Amino acid sequence: MPVIKILPHPEYAPEGAEIQANVGDSICEALLEHDIEIEHACEMSCACTTCHVVVRKGYDSLNPPEEEEEDLLDRAWGLEPQSRLSCQAIVAKEDLTVEIPRYSINHAKEKH
């Protein structure tokens, strides 16, 4: 099982975290399964950017982003070349390091 290292984030993982993920799960699914409550306002349907992450290690092992995801990422806060929507980034066999940006474009957080 690949390991996802989450860099420290003041709200979701104040001290950082390391979790094991299932190959074939999205990064978002893996985080939520391990109680890292990343925002996902559209319920993982690739309709918003609230689950935006920056993949610091292992980016090339992920499935390539589709055009719909790339179009949405253009609206993400803190966009970087290795940005992905965590609901669309599918975990392969390689370990990953991800950073959850401090902010999102979501103005009203809801508990999921």
PDB file of C-alpha atoms in Angstrom:
ATOM      1  CA  MET A   1       0.000   0.000   0.000  1.00  0.00           C
ATOM      2  CA  PRO A   2       1.375   3.396  -0.899  1.00  0.00           C
ATOM      3  CA  VAL A   3       1.886   6.001   1.814  1.00  0.00           C
ATOM      4  CA  ILE A   4       0.567   9.538   1.511  1.00  0.00           C
ATOM      5  CA  LYS A   5       2.509  12.049   3.571  1.00  0.00           C
ATOM      6  CA  ILE A   6       0.419  15.131   4.336  1.00  0.00           C
ATOM      7  CA  LEU A   7       2.442  18.236   5.094  1.00  0.00           C
ATOM      8  CA  PRO A   8       1.331  20.240   8.144  1.00  0.00           C
ATOM      9  CA  HIS A   9      -1.859  22.258   7.686  1.00  0.00           C
ATOM     10  CA  PRO A  10      -3.227  24.360  10.571  1.00  0.00           C
ATOM     11  CA  GLU A  11      -6.770  22.972  10.277  1.00  0.00           C
ATOM     12  CA  TYR A  12      -6.645  19.520   8.704  1.00  0.00           C
ATOM     13  CA  ALA A  13      -3.321  18.109   9.934  1.00  0.00           C
ATOM     14  CA  PRO A  14      -1.597  20.524  12.330  1.00  0.00           C
ATOM     15  CA  GLU A  15       1.407  18.241  12.792  1.00  0.00           C
ATOM     16  CA  GLY A  16       1.261  16.616   9.379  1.00  0.00           C
ATOM     17  CA  ALA A  17       0.327  12.981   8.913  1.00  0.00           C
ATOM     18  CA  GLU A  18       1.211   9.792   7.109  1.00  0.00           C
ATOM     19  CA  ILE A  19      -1.531   7.471   5.956  1.00  0.00           C
ATOM     20  CA  GLN A  20      -1.740   4.306   3.895  1.00  0.00           C
ATOM     21  CA  ALA A  21      -3.890   4.482   0.805  1.00  0.00           C
ATOM     22  CA  ASN A  22      -5.464   1.892  -1.432  1.00  0.00           C
ATOM     23  CA  VAL A  23      -4.273   1.821  -5.024  1.00  0.00           C
ATOM     24  CA  GLY A  24      -7.169   3.090  -7.131  1.00  0.00           C
ATOM     25  CA  ASP A  25      -8.632   5.405  -4.491  1.00  0.00           C
ATOM     26  CA  SER A  26      -8.563   9.142  -5.010  1.00  0.00           C
ATOM     27  CA  ILE A  27      -6.347  11.211  -2.721  1.00  0.00           C
ATOM     28  CA  CYS A  28      -9.534  12.787  -1.341  1.00  0.00           C
ATOM     29  CA  GLU A  29     -11.042   9.385  -0.482  1.00  0.00           C
ATOM     30  CA  ALA A  30      -7.821   8.322   1.248  1.00  0.00           C
ATOM     31  CA  LEU A  31      -7.663  11.512   3.326  1.00  0.00           C
ATOM     32  CA  LEU A  32     -11.297  11.280   4.379  1.00  0.00           C
ATOM     33  CA  GLU A  33     -10.933   7.592   5.240  1.00  0.00           C
ATOM     34  CA  HIS A  34      -8.201   8.582   7.713  1.00  0.00           C
ATOM     35  CA  ASP A  35     -10.183  11.439   9.307  1.00  0.00           C
ATOM     36  CA  ILE A  36      -8.378  14.228   7.463  1.00  0.00           C
ATOM     37  CA  GLU A  37     -11.513  16.215   6.648  1.00  0.00           C
ATOM     38  CA  ILE A  38     -10.403  18.026   3.502  1.00  0.00           C
ATOM     39  CA  GLU A  39     -13.115  20.173   1.948  1.00  0.00           C
ATOM     40  CA  HIS A  40     -15.030  18.576  -0.905  1.00  0.00           C
ATOM     41  CA  ALA A  41     -18.038  20.820  -1.433  1.00  0.00           C
ATOM     42  CA  CYS A  42     -19.170  19.106  -4.641  1.00  0.00           C
ATOM     43  CA  GLU A  43     -19.041  15.650  -3.060  1.00  0.00           C
ATOM     44  CA  MET A  44     -16.106  14.638  -5.289  1.00  0.00           C
ATOM     45  CA  SER A  45     -17.908  15.220  -8.595  1.00  0.00           C
ATOM     46  CA  CYS A  46     -15.218  17.461 -10.171  1.00  0.00           C
ATOM     47  CA  ALA A  47     -17.423  20.541  -9.969  1.00  0.00           C
ATOM     48  CA  CYS A  48     -15.424  22.806  -7.620  1.00  0.00           C
ATOM     49  CA  THR A  49     -11.866  23.325  -6.389  1.00  0.00           C
ATOM     50  CA  THR A  50     -12.259  22.958  -2.626  1.00  0.00           C
ATOM     51  CA  CYS A  51     -10.276  19.681  -2.524  1.00  0.00           C
ATOM     52  CA  HIS A  52      -7.274  21.230  -4.313  1.00  0.00           C
ATOM     53  CA  VAL A  53      -3.891  19.838  -3.236  1.00  0.00           C
ATOM     54  CA  VAL A  54      -0.325  20.324  -4.397  1.00  0.00           C
ATOM     55  CA  VAL A  55       1.482  17.031  -4.973  1.00  0.00           C
ATOM     56  CA  ARG A  56       5.046  17.641  -3.808  1.00  0.00           C
ATOM     57  CA  LYS A  57       6.264  14.073  -4.436  1.00  0.00           C
ATOM     58  CA  GLY A  58       4.881  11.362  -6.700  1.00  0.00           C
ATOM     59  CA  TYR A  59       2.940  13.609  -9.090  1.00  0.00           C
ATOM     60  CA  ASP A  60       3.962  11.639 -12.173  1.00  0.00           C
ATOM     61  CA  SER A  61       2.579   8.398 -10.716  1.00  0.00           C
ATOM     62  CA  LEU A  62      -0.974   9.799 -10.686  1.00  0.00           C
ATOM     63  CA  ASN A  63      -3.439   9.479 -13.536  1.00  0.00           C
ATOM     64  CA  PRO A  64      -3.165  12.457 -15.892  1.00  0.00           C
ATOM     65  CA  PRO A  65      -5.670  15.257 -15.258  1.00  0.00           C
ATOM     66  CA  GLU A  66      -8.550  15.441 -17.690  1.00  0.00           C
ATOM     67  CA  GLU A  67      -9.542  18.689 -19.397  1.00  0.00           C
ATOM     68  CA  GLU A  68     -12.461  19.303 -17.004  1.00  0.00           C
ATOM     69  CA  GLU A  69     -10.119  19.128 -13.992  1.00  0.00           C
ATOM     70  CA  GLU A  70      -7.562  21.394 -15.651  1.00  0.00           C
ATOM     71  CA  ASP A  71     -10.260  23.969 -16.412  1.00  0.00           C
ATOM     72  CA  LEU A  72     -11.401  23.970 -12.783  1.00  0.00           C
ATOM     73  CA  LEU A  73      -7.860  24.185 -11.450  1.00  0.00           C
ATOM     74  CA  ASP A  74      -7.486  27.523 -13.216  1.00  0.00           C
ATOM     75  CA  ARG A  75      -9.811  28.895 -10.504  1.00  0.00           C
ATOM     76  CA  ALA A  76      -8.055  27.285  -7.533  1.00  0.00           C
ATOM     77  CA  TRP A  77      -6.376  29.452  -4.918  1.00  0.00           C
ATOM     78  CA  GLY A  78      -2.589  29.002  -4.890  1.00  0.00           C
ATOM     79  CA  LEU A  79      -2.386  27.082  -8.157  1.00  0.00           C
ATOM     80  CA  GLU A  80       1.004  25.484  -8.857  1.00  0.00           C
ATOM     81  CA  PRO A  81       2.280  23.267 -11.697  1.00  0.00           C
ATOM     82  CA  GLN A  82       1.769  20.165  -9.527  1.00  0.00           C
ATOM     83  CA  SER A  83      -1.749  21.090  -8.394  1.00  0.00           C
ATOM     84  CA  ARG A  84      -4.516  18.509  -8.590  1.00  0.00           C
ATOM     85  CA  LEU A  85      -8.085  18.168  -7.426  1.00  0.00           C
ATOM     86  CA  SER A  86      -7.704  15.454  -4.828  1.00  0.00           C
ATOM     87  CA  CYS A  87     -11.050  13.930  -5.850  1.00  0.00           C
ATOM     88  CA  GLN A  88      -9.688  13.291  -9.355  1.00  0.00           C
ATOM     89  CA  ALA A  89      -6.094  12.266  -8.542  1.00  0.00           C
ATOM     90  CA  ILE A  90      -5.993   8.467  -8.367  1.00  0.00           C
ATOM     91  CA  VAL A  91      -3.360   6.837  -6.166  1.00  0.00           C
ATOM     92  CA  ALA A  92      -0.997   4.394  -7.908  1.00  0.00           C
ATOM     93  CA  LYS A  93       1.745   2.296  -6.293  1.00  0.00           C
ATOM     94  CA  GLU A  94       4.149   5.178  -5.575  1.00  0.00           C
ATOM     95  CA  ASP A  95       4.259   7.050  -2.263  1.00  0.00           C
ATOM     96  CA  LEU A  96       2.998  10.635  -2.361  1.00  0.00           C
ATOM     97  CA  THR A  97       3.648  13.845  -0.468  1.00  0.00           C
ATOM     98  CA  VAL A  98       0.794  16.331  -0.606  1.00  0.00           C
ATOM     99  CA  GLU A  99       0.234  19.826   0.669  1.00  0.00           C
ATOM    100  CA  ILE A 100      -3.266  21.109   1.313  1.00  0.00           C
ATOM    101  CA  PRO A 101      -3.328  24.829   0.515  1.00  0.00           C
ATOM    102  CA  ARG A 102      -4.196  27.061   3.425  1.00  0.00           C
ATOM    103  CA  TYR A 103      -7.155  28.636   1.623  1.00  0.00           C
ATOM    104  CA  SER A 104      -9.778  27.653  -0.909  1.00  0.00           C
ATOM    105  CA  ILE A 105     -12.352  29.609  -2.881  1.00  0.00           C
ATOM    106  CA  ASN A 106     -15.115  28.176  -0.694  1.00  0.00           C
ATOM    107  CA  HIS A 107     -16.649  31.000   1.344  1.00  0.00           C
ATOM    108  CA  ALA A 108     -18.990  28.804   3.396  1.00  0.00           C
ATOM    109  CA  LYS A 109     -17.573  25.581   4.805  1.00  0.00           C
ATOM    110  CA  GLU A 110     -19.945  22.781   5.560  1.00  0.00           C
ATOM    111  CA  LYS A 111     -19.343  19.610   7.549  1.00  0.00           C
ATOM    112  CA  HIS A 112     -19.508  16.509   5.351  1.00  0.00           C
TER     113      HIS A 112
END
